PDB file of C-alpha atoms in Angstrom:
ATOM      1  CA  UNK T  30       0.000   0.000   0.000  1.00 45.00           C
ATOM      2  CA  UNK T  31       0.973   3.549  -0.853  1.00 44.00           C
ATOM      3  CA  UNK T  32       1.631   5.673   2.019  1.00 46.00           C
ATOM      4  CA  UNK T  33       1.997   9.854   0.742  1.00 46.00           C
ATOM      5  CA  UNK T  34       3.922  11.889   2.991  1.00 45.00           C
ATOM      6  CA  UNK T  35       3.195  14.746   4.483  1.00 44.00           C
ATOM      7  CA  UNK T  36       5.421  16.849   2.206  1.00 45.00           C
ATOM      8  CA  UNK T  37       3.447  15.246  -0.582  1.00 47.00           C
ATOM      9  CA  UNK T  38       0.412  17.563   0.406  1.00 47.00           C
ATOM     10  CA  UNK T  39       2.569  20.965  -1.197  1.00 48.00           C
ATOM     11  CA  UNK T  40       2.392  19.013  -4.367  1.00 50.00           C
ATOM     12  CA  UNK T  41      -1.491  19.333  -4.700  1.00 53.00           C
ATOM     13  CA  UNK T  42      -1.824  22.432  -2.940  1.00 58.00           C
ATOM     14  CA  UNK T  43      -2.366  24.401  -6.583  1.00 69.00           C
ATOM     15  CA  UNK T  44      -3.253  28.266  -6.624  1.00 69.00           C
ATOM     16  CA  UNK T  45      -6.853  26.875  -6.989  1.00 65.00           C
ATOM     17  CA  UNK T  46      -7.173  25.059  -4.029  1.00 69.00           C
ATOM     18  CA  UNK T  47      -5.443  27.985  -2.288  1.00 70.00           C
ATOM     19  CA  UNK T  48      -8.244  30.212  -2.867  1.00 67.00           C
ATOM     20  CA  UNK T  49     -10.902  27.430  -2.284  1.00 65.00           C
ATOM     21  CA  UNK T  50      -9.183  27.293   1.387  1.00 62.00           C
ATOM     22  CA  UNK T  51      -9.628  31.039   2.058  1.00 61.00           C
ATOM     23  CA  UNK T  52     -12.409  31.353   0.734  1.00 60.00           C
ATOM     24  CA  UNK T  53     -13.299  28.816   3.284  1.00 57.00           C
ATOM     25  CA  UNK T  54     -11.999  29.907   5.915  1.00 54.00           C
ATOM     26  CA  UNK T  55     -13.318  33.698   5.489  1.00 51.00           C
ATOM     27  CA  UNK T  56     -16.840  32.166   5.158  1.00 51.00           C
ATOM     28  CA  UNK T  57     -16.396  30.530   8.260  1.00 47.00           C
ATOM     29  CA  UNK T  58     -15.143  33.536  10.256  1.00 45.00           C
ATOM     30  CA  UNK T  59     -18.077  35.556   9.247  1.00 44.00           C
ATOM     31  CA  UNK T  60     -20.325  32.619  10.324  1.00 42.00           C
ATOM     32  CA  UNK T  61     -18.409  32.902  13.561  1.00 39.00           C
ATOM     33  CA  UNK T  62     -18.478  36.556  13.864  1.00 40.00           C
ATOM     34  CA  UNK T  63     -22.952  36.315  13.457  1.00 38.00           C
ATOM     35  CA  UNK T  64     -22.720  34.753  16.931  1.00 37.00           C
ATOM     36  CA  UNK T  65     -21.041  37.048  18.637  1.00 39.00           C
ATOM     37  CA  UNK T  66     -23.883  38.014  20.953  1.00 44.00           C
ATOM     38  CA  UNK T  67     -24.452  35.781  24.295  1.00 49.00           C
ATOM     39  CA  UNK T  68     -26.024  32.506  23.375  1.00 50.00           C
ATOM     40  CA  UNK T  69     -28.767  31.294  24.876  1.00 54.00           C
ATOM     41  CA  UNK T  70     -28.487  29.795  28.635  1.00 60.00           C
ATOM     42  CA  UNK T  71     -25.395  32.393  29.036  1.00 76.00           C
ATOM     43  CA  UNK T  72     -26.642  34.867  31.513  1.00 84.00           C
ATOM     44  CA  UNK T  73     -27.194  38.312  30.701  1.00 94.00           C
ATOM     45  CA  UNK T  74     -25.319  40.866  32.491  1.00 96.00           C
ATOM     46  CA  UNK T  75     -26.339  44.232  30.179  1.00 97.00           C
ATOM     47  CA  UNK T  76     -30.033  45.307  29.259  1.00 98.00           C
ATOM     48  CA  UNK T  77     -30.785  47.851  26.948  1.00 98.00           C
ATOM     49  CA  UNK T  78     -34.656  49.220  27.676  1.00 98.00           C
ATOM     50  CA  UNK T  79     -36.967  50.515  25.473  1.00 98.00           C
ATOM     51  CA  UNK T  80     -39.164  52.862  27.139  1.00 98.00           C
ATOM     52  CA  UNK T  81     -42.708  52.744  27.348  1.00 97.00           C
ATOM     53  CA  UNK T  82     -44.417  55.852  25.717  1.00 96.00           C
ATOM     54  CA  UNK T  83     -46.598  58.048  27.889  1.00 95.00           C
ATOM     55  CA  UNK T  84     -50.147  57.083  27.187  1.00 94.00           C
ATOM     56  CA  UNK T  85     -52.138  59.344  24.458  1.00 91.00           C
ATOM     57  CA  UNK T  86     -55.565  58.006  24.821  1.00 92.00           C
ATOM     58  CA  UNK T  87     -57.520  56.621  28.566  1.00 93.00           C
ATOM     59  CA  UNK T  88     -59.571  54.236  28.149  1.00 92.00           C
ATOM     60  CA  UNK T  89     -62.765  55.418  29.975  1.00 88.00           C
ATOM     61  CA  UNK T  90     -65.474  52.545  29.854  1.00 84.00           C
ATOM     62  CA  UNK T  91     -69.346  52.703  31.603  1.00 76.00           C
ATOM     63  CA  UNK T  92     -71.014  49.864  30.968  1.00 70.00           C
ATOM     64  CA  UNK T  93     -74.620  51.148  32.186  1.00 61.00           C
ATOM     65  CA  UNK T  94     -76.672  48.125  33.440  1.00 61.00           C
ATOM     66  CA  UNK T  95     -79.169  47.099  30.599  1.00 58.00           C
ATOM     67  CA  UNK T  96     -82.218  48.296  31.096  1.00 59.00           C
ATOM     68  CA  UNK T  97     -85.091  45.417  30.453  1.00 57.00           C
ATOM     69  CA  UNK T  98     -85.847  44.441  27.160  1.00 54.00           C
ATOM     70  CA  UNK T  99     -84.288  47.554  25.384  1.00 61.00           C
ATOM     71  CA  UNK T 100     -82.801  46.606  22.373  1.00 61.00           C
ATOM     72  CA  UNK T 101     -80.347  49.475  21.733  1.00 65.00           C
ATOM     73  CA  UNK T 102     -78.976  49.744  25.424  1.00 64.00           C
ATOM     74  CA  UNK T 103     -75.880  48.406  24.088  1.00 65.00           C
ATOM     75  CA  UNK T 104     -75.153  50.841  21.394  1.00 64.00           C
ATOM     76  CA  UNK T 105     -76.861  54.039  23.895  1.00 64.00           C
ATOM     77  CA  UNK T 106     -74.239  52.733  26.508  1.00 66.00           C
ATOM     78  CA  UNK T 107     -71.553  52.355  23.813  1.00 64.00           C
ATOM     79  CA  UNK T 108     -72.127  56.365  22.374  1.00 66.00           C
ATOM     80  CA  UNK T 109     -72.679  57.172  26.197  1.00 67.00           C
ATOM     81  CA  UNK T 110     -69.045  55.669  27.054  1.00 70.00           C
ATOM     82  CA  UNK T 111     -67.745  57.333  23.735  1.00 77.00           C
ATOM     83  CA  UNK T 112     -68.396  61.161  25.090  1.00 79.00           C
ATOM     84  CA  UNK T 113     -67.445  60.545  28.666  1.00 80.00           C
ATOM     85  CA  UNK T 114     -63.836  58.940  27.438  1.00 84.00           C
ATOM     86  CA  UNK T 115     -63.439  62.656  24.846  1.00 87.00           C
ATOM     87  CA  UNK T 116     -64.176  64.680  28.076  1.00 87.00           C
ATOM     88  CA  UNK T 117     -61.998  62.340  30.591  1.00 86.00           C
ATOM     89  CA  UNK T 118     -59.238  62.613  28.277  1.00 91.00           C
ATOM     90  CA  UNK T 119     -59.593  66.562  27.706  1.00 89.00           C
ATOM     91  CA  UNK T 120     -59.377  66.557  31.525  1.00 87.00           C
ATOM     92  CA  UNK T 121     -56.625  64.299  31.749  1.00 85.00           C
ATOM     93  CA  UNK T 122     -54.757  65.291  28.916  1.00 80.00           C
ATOM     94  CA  UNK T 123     -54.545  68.801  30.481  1.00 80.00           C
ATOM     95  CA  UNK T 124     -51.456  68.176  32.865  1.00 80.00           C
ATOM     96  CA  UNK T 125     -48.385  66.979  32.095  1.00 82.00           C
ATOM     97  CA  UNK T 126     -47.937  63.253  31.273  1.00 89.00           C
ATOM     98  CA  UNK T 127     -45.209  61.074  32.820  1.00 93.00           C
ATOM     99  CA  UNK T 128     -46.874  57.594  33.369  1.00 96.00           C
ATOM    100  CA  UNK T 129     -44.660  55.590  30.666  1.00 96.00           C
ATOM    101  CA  UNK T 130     -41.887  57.590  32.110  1.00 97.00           C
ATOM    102  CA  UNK T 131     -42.190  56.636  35.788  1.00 97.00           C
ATOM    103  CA  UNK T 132     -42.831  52.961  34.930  1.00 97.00           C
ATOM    104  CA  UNK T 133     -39.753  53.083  33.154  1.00 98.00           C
ATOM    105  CA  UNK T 134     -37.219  54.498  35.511  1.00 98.00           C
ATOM    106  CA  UNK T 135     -38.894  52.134  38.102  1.00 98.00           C
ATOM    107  CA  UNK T 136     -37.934  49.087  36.063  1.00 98.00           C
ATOM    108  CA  UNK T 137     -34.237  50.277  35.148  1.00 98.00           C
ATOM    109  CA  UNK T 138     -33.864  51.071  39.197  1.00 98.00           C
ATOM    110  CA  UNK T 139     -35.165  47.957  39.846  1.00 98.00           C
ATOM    111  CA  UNK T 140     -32.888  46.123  37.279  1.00 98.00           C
ATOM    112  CA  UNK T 141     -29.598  48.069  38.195  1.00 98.00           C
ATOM    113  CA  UNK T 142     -30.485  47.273  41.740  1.00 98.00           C
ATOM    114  CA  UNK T 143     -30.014  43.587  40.874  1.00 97.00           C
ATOM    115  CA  UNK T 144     -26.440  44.130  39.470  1.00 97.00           C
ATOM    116  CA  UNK T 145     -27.963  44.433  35.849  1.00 98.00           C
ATOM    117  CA  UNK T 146     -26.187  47.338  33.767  1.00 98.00           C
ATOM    118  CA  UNK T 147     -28.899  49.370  32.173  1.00 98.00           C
ATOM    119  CA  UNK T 148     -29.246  51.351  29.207  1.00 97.00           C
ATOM    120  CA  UNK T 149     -31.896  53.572  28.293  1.00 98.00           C
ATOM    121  CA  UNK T 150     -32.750  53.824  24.755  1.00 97.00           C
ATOM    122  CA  UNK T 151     -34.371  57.224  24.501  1.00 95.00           C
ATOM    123  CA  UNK T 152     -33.518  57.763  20.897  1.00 93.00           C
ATOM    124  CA  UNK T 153     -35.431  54.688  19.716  1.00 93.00           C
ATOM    125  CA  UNK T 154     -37.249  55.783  17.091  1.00 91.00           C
ATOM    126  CA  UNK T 155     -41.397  55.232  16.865  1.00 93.00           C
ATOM    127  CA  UNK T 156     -43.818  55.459  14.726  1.00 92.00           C
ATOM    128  CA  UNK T 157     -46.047  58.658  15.284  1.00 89.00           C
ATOM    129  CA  UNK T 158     -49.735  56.841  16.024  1.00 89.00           C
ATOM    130  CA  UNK T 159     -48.295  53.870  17.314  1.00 91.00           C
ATOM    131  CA  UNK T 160     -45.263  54.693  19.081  1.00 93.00           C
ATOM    132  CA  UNK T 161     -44.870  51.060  21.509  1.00 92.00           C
ATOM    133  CA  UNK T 162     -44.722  49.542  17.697  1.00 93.00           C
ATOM    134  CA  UNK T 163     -40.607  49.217  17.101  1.00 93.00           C
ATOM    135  CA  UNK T 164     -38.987  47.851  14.681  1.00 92.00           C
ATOM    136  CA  UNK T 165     -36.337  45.386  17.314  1.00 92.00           C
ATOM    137  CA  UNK T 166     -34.019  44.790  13.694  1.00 90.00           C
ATOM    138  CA  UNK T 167     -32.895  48.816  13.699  1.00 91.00           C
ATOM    139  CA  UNK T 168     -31.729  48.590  17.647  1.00 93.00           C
ATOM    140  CA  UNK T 169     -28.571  49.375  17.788  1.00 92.00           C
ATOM    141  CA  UNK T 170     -26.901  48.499  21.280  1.00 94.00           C
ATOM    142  CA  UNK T 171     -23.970  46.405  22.613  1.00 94.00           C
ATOM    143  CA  UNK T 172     -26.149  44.745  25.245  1.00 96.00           C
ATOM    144  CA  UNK T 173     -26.355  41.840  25.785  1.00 96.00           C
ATOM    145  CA  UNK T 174     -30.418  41.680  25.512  1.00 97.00           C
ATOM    146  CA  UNK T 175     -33.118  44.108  24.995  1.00 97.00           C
ATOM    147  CA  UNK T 176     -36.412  44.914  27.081  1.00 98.00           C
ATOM    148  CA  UNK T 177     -39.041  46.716  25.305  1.00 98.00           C
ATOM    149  CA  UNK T 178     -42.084  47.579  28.071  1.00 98.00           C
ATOM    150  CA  UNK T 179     -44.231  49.224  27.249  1.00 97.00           C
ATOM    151  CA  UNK T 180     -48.212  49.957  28.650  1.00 97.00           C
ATOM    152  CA  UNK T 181     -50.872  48.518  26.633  1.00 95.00           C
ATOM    153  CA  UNK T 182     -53.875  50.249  28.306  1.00 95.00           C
ATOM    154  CA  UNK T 183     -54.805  53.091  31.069  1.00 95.00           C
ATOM    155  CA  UNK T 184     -58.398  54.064  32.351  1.00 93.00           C
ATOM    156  CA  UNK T 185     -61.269  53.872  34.401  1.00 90.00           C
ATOM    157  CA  UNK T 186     -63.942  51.170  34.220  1.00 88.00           C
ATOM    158  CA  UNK T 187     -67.324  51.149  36.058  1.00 84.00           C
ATOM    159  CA  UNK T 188     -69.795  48.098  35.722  1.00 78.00           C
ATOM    160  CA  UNK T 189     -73.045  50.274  36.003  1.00 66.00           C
ATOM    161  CA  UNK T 190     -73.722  48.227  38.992  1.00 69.00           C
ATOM    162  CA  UNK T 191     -72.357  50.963  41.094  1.00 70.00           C
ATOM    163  CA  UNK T 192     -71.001  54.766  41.046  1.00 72.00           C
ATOM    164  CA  UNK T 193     -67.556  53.847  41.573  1.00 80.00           C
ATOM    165  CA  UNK T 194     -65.115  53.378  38.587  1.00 84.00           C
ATOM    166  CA  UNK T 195     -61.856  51.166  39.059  1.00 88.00           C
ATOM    167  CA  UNK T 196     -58.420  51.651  37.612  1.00 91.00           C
ATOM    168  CA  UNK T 197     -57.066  49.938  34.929  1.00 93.00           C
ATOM    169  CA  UNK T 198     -53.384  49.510  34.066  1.00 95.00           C
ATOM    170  CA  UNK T 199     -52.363  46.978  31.368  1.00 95.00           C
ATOM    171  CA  UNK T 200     -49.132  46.666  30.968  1.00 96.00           C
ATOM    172  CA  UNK T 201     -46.362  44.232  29.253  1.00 96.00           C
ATOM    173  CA  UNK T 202     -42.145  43.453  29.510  1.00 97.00           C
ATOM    174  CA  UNK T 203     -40.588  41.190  26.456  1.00 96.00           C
ATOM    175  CA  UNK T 204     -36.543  40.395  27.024  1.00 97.00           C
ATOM    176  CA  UNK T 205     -34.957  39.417  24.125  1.00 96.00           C
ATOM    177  CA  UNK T 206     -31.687  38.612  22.541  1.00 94.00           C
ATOM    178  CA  UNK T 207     -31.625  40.594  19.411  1.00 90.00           C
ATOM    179  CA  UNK T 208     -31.064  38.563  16.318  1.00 87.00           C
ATOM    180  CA  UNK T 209     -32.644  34.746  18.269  1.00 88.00           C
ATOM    181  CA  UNK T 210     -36.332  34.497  17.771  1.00 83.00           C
ATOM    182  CA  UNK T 211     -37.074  33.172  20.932  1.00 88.00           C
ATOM    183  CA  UNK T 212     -37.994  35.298  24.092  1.00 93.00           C
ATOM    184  CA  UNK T 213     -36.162  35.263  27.206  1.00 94.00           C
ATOM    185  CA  UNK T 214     -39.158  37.040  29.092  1.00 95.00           C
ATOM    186  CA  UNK T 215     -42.752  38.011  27.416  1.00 95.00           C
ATOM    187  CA  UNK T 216     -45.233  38.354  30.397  1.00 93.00           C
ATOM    188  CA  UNK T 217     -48.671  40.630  30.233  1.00 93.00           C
ATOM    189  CA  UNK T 218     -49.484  41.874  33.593  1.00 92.00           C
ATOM    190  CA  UNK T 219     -52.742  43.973  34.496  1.00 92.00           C
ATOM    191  CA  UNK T 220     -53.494  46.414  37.481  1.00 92.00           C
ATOM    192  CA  UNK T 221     -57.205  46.970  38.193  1.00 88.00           C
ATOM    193  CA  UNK T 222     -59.938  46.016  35.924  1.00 85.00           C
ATOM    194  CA  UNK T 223     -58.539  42.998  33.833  1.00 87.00           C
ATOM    195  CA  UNK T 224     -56.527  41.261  36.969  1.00 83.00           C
ATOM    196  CA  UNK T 225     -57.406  38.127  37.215  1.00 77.00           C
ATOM    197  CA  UNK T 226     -57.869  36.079  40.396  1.00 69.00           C
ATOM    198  CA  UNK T 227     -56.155  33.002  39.121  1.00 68.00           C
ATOM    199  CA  UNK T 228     -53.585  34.453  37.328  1.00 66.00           C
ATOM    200  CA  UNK T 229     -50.874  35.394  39.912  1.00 63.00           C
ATOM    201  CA  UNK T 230     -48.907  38.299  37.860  1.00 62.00           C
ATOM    202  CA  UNK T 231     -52.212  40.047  38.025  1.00 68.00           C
ATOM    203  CA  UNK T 232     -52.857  42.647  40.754  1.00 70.00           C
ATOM    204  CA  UNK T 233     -56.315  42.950  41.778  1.00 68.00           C
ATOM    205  CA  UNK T 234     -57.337  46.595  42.581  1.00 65.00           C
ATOM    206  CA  UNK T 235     -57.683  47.634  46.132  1.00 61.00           C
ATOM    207  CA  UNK T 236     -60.653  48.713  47.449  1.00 57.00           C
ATOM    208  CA  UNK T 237     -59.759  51.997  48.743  1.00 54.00           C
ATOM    209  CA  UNK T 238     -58.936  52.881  45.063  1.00 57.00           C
ATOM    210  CA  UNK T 239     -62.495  52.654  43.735  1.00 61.00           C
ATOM    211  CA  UNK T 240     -62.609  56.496  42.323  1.00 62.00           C
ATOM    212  CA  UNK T 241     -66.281  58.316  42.402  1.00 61.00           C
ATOM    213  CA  UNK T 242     -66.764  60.216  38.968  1.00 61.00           C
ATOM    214  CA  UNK T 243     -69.505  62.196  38.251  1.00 54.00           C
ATOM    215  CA  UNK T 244     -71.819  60.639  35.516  1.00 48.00           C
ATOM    216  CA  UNK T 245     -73.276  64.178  33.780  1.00 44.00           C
TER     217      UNK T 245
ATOM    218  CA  UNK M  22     -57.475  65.728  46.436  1.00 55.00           C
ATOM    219  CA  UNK M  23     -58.818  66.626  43.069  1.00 70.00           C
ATOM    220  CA  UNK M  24     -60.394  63.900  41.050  1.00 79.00           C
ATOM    221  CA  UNK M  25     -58.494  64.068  38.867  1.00 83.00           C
ATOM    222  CA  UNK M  26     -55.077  63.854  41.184  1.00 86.00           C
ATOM    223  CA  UNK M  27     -56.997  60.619  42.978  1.00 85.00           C
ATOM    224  CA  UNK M  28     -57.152  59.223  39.290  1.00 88.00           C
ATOM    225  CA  UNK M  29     -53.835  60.120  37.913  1.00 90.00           C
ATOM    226  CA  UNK M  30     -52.335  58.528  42.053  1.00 90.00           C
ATOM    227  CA  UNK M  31     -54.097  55.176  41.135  1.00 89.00           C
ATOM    228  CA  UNK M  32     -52.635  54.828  37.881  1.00 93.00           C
ATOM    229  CA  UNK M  33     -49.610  55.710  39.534  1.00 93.00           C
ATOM    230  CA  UNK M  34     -49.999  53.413  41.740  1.00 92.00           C
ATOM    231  CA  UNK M  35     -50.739  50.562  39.260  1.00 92.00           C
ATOM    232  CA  UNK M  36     -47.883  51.122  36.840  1.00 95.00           C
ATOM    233  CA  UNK M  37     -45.578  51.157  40.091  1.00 95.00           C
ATOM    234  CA  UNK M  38     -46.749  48.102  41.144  1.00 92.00           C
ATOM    235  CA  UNK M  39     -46.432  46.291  37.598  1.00 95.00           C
ATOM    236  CA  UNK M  40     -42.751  47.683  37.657  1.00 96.00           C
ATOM    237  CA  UNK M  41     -41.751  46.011  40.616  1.00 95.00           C
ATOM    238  CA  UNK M  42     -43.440  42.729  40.118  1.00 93.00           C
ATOM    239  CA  UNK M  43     -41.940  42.828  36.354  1.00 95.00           C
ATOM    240  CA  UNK M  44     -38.406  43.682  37.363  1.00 96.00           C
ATOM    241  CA  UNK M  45     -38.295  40.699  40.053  1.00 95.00           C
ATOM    242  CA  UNK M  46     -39.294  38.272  36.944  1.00 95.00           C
ATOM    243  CA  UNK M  47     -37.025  40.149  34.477  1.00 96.00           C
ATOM    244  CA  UNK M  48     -34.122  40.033  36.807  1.00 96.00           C
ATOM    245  CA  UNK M  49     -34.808  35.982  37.706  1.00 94.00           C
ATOM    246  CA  UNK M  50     -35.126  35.073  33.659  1.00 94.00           C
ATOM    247  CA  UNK M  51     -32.170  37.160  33.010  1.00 94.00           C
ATOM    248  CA  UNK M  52     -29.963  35.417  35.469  1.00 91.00           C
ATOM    249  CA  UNK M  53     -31.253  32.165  34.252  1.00 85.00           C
ATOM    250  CA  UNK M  54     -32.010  32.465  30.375  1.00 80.00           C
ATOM    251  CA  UNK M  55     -31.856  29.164  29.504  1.00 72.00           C
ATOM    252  CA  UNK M  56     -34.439  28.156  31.395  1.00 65.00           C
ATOM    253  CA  UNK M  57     -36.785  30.485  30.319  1.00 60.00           C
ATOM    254  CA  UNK M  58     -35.911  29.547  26.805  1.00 58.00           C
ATOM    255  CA  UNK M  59     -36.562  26.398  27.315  1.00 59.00           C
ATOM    256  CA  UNK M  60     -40.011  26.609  28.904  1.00 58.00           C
ATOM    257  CA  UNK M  61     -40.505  28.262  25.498  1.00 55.00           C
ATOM    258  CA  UNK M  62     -39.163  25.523  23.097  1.00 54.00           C
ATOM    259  CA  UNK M  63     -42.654  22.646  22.060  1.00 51.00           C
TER     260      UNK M  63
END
């Protein structure tokens, strides 16, 4: 049997198979270089946050109890709901609105306070009418993941049953490694009207917090 | 209190509370991503 030796390898080594094996190995540095960020089980040690936008619209909701046999009590409650939520907003809308802002820097506290480092991305560019709607591919950021929180829903809610109307905060956190499709963290949480016994993220509003509004 | 401060406190109040209940589960998945992202895979 033949055996080549190892010298023998120069001999086929032609200018074409050169360039086949740096062309090779270029392609696979690049492939290397794509995976650059943390992969996943490695835990994450930066966060970059998207903020979640002040609210522009409160949801204002007063679902008058149905009055027996009427058949356009839904759509009279409906219109009735639709006026109260112009004038709650024109009320609310008056002074200055920090909500998203405070949820924010509560988060990014809470996160630095648990070794995280924390950027802000302020800068993140939105789109006008639906600013919580990002486009994650255009992030730029050298963190290791990114959080984008934002709030879904704020307002009042009364059942008809009774004067009082109830807060509602809807709110929701994703944490993701930019670039893997799968979330680290994608959780929906509600305060007030939508919490849910039996879901335990939800927080179920207090009873002291039942606000009287005048029904005019 | 205004009305309108007693709304504005409770929605306050709600966001704050999300925050600190989200952080906690941020901070735990964070520290442990694989485990989260495996909870995820079918």
């Amino acid at each position: 049997m033949m055996r080549e030796s190892p010298g023998s390898m120069k001999k086929v080594m032609t200018p074409m198979n050169r360039a086949i094996t740096v062309l090779l190995l270029l392609a696979l540095s690049t492939a290397c270089a794509t995976h650059s960020k943390p992969i996943a089980g490695k835990p994450i040690r930066s966060i970059a946050v998207i903020p979640a936008s002040n609210p522009k619209w409160y949801s204002f909701e007063n679902a008058a109890p149905p009055v027996g046999g009427y058949p356009f009590q839904f759509w009279v409650n409906k219109l009735d709901s639709k006026s109260k939520a112009k004038r709650f907003n024109d009320e609310v809308g008056s002074q200055p609105n920090r909500l998203g802002t405070d949820f924010t820097d509560e988060v990014v506290t809470a996160l630095r306070g648990h070794g995280f480092t924390v950027e802000v991305l302020d800068d993140v560019a939105r789109p006008v009418n639906d600013p919580d709607n990002i486009d994650h591919d255009k992030i730029s950021t050298s963190a290791d993941a990114i959080l984008h929180i934002s709030l879904s829903e704020v307002g009042l809610y009364s059942s008809g049953w009774c004067r009082d109307y109830i807060p509602r905060v809807n709110a929701s956190g994703k944490l993701f490694i930019k670039g893997q499709d799968d979330n680290i963290y994608d959780e929906d949480f509600s305060y007030g009207v939508d919490a849910k016994q039996d879901k335990k993220w939800d927080i179920l509003p207090i009873p002291n917090l039942r606000i009287q509004v005048s029904r005019q | 209190m205004s009305h309108l401060d007693e709304i504005r406190s409770s929605f306050s109040i709600g966001a704050l509370e999300i925050a600190k209940r989200m952080s906690e589960q941020i901070a735990d998945s964070a520290k442990h991503p694989g485990a989260a992202l495996a909870k995820e895979a079918p």
